Short mmCIF file of C-alpha atoms in Angstrom, two decimals:
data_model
loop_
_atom_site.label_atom_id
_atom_site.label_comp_id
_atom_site.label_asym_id
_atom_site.label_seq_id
_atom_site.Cartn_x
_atom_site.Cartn_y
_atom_site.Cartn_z
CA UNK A 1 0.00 0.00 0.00
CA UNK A 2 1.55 3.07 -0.84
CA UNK A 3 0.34 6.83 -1.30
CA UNK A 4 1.44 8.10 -4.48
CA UNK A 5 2.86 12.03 -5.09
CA UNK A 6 2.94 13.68 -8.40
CA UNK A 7 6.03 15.73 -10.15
CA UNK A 8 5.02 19.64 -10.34
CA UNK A 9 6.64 19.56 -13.73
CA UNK A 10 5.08 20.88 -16.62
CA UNK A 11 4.62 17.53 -17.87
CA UNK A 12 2.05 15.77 -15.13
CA UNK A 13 2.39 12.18 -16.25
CA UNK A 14 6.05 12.50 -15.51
CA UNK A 15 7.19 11.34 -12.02
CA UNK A 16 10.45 10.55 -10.43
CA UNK A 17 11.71 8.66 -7.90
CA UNK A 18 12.20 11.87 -5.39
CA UNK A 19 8.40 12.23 -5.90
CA UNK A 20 7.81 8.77 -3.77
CA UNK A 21 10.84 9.43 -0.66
CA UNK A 22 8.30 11.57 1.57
CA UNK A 23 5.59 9.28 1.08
CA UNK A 24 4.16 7.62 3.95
CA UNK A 25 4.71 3.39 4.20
CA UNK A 26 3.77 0.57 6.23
CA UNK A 27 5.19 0.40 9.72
CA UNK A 28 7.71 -2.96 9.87
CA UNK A 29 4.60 -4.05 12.63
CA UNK A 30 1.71 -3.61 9.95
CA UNK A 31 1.59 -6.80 8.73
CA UNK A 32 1.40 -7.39 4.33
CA UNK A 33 -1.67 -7.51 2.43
CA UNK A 34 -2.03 -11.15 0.92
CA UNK A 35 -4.91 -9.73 -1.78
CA UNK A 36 -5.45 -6.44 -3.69
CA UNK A 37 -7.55 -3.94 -1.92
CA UNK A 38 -11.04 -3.49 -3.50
CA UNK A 39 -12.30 -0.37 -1.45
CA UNK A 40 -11.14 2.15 1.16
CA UNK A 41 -12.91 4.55 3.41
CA UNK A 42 -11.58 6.76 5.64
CA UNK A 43 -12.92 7.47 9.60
CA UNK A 44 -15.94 9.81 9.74
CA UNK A 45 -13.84 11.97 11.83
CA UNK A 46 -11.70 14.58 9.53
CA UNK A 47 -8.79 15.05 12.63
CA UNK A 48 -8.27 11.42 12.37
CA UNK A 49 -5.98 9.70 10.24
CA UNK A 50 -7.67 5.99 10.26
CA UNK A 51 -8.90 4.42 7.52
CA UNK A 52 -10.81 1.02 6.34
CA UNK A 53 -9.73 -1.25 3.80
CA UNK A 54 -11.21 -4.76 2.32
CA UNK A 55 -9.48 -6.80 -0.05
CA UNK A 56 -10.56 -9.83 -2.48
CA UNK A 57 -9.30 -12.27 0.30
CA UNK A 58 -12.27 -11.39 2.65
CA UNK A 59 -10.19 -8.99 5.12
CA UNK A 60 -11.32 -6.08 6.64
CA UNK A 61 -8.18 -3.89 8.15
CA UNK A 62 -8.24 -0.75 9.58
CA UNK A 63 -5.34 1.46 9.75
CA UNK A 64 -3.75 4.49 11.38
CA UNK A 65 -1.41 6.93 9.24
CA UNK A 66 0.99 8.43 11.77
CA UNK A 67 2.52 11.58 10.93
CA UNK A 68 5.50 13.61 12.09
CA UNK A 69 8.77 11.88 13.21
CA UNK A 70 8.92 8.44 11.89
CA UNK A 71 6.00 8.55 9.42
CA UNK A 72 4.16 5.25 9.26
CA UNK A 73 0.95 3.36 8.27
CA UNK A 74 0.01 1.24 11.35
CA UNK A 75 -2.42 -1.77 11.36
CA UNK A 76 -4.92 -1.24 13.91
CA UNK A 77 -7.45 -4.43 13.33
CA UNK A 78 -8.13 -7.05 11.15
CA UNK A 79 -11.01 -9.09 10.43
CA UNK A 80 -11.84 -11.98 8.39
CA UNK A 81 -14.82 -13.08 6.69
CA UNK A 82 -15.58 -15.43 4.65
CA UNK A 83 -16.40 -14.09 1.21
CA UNK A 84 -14.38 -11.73 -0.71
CA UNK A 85 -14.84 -7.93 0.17
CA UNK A 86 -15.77 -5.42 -2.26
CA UNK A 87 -17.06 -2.13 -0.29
CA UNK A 88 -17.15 -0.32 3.37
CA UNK A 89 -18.45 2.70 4.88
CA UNK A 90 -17.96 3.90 8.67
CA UNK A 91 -21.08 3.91 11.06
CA UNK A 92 -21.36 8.26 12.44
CA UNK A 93 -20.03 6.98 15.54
CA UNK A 94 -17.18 5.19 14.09
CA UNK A 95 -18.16 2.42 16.31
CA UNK A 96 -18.96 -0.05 13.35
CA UNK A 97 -17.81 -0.38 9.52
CA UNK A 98 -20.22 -1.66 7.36
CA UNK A 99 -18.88 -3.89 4.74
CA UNK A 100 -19.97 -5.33 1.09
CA UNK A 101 -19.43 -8.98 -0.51
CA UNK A 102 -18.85 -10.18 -3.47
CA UNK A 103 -22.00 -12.55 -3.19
CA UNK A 104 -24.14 -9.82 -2.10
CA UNK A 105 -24.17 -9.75 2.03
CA UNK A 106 -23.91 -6.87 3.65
CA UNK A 107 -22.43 -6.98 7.05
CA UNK A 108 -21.63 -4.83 10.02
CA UNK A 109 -18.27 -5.03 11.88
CA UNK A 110 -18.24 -3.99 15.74
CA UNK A 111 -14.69 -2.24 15.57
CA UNK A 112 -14.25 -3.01 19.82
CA UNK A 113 -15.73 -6.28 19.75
CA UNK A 114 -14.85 -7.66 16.03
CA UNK A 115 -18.25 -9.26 16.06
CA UNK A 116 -19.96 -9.44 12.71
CA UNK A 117 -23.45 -9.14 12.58
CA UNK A 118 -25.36 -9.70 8.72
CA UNK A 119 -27.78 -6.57 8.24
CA UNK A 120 -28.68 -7.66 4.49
CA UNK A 121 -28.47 -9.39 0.95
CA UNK A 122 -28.53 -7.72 -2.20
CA UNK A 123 -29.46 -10.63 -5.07
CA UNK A 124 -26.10 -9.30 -6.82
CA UNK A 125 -22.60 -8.37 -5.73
CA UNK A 126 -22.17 -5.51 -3.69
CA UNK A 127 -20.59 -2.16 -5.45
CA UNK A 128 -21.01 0.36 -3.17
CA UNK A 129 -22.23 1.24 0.68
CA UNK A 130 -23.07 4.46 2.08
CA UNK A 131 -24.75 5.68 5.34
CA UNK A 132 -27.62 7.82 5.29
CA UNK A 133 -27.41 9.43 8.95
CA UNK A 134 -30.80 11.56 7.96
CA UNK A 135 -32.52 7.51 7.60
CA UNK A 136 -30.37 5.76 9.69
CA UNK A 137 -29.65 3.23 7.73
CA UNK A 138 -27.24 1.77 5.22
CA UNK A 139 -27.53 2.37 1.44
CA UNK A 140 -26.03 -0.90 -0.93
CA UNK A 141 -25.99 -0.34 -4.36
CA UNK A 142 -25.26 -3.74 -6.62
CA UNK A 143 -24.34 -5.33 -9.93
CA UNK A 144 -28.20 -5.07 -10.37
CA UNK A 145 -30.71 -2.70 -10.38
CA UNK A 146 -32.36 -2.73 -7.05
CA UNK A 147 -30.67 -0.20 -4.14
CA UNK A 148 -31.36 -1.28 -0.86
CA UNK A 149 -31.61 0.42 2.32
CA UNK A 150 -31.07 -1.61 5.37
CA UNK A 151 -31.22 -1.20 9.12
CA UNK A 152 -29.59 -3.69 11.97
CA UNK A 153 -31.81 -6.07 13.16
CA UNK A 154 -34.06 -5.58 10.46
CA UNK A 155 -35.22 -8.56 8.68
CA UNK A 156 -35.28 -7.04 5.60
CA UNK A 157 -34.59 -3.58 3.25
CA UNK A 158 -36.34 -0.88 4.80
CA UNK A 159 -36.55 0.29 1.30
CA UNK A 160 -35.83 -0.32 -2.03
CA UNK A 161 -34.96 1.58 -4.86
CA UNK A 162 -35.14 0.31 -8.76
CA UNK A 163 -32.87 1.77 -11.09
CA UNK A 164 -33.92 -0.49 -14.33
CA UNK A 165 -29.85 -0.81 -14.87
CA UNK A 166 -26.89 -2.83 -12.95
CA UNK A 167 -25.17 -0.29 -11.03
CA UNK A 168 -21.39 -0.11 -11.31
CA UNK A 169 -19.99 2.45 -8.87
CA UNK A 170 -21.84 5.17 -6.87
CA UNK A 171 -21.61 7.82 -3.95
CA UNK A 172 -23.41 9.64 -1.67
CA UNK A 173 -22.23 13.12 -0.54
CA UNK A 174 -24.90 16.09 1.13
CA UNK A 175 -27.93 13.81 0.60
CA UNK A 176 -26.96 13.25 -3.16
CA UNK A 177 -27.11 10.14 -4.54
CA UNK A 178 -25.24 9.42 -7.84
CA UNK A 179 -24.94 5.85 -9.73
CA UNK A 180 -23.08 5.26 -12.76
CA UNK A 181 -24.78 2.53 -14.44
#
């Protein structure tokens, strides 16, 4: 995992190797990814530096870019679950991540406890999760049309949304929803 800088040359696609030496890199204690990472999200909290991560491989890891003397990425949990990951989005409280599979579960992750608790199924593969805090509840979009909105302990959506086409990516910013189908 590495954060990538950018030359300030006239030519943008140009980079050198003195762009990547202040880059900040795993800690010697964070341990290596074994898949490629298939979504991050960063804390709700803009003064910290923690952010979520799932890979392919079913992993959920959360990690904590240090800054200052001795820059660093640290690993501050890991989870595993059976079923490879594809999205995540923090709970307002940061208490919980909410996380997407490849077979369509969606999941939340207690981030004290590590307990996973299922709060859905999409028909489809997951491609995106964002929280409505105005609802609260959890939006999935999918490799198919239908958006779902789920709550914990729910049996079921609490609504859901057809968009006629699969939907490929999305986001959710200021109570704006955009798909890209």
């Amino acid at each position: 995992m590495t954060s990538y800088g950018y030359s300030n040359s006239s030519n943008a696609n140009t980079t050198s190797q003195n762009d990547y030496n202040n880059d900040v890199k795993p800690s010697n204690t964070c341990p290596p990814l074994s898949e490629s990472i298939s979504d991050i999200a960063w804390i709700s909290n803009q003064v910290a530096n923690v952010f979520a991560a799932t890979t392919w491989d079913g992993n959920l890891r959360v990690f904590e870019v240090q800054t200052g003397y001795g820059n660093a990425i640290n690993s501050k949990l890991q989870v595993k679950i059976n079923s490879p990951l594809t999205a995540c989005c923090w709970s307002p409280d940061n208490s919980a991540i909410f996380v997407g599979c490849g077979a369509g579960s969606i999941k939340a992750v207690d981030i004290n406890s590590s307990n996973v608790m299922d709060i859905g199924k999409q028909n489809s593969g997951i491609s995106g999760l964002h929280y409505v805090a105005s609802q609260g509840c959890v939006m999935s979009t999918a490799y198919e049309s239908n958006v779902g909105f789920w709550k914990p302990g729910n049996n079921g959506p609490v609504f859901n949304l057809d968009l006629g086409n699969k939907v490929f990516c999305s986001d959710f910013v200021n109570g704006i929803f955009a798909a890209g189908c």
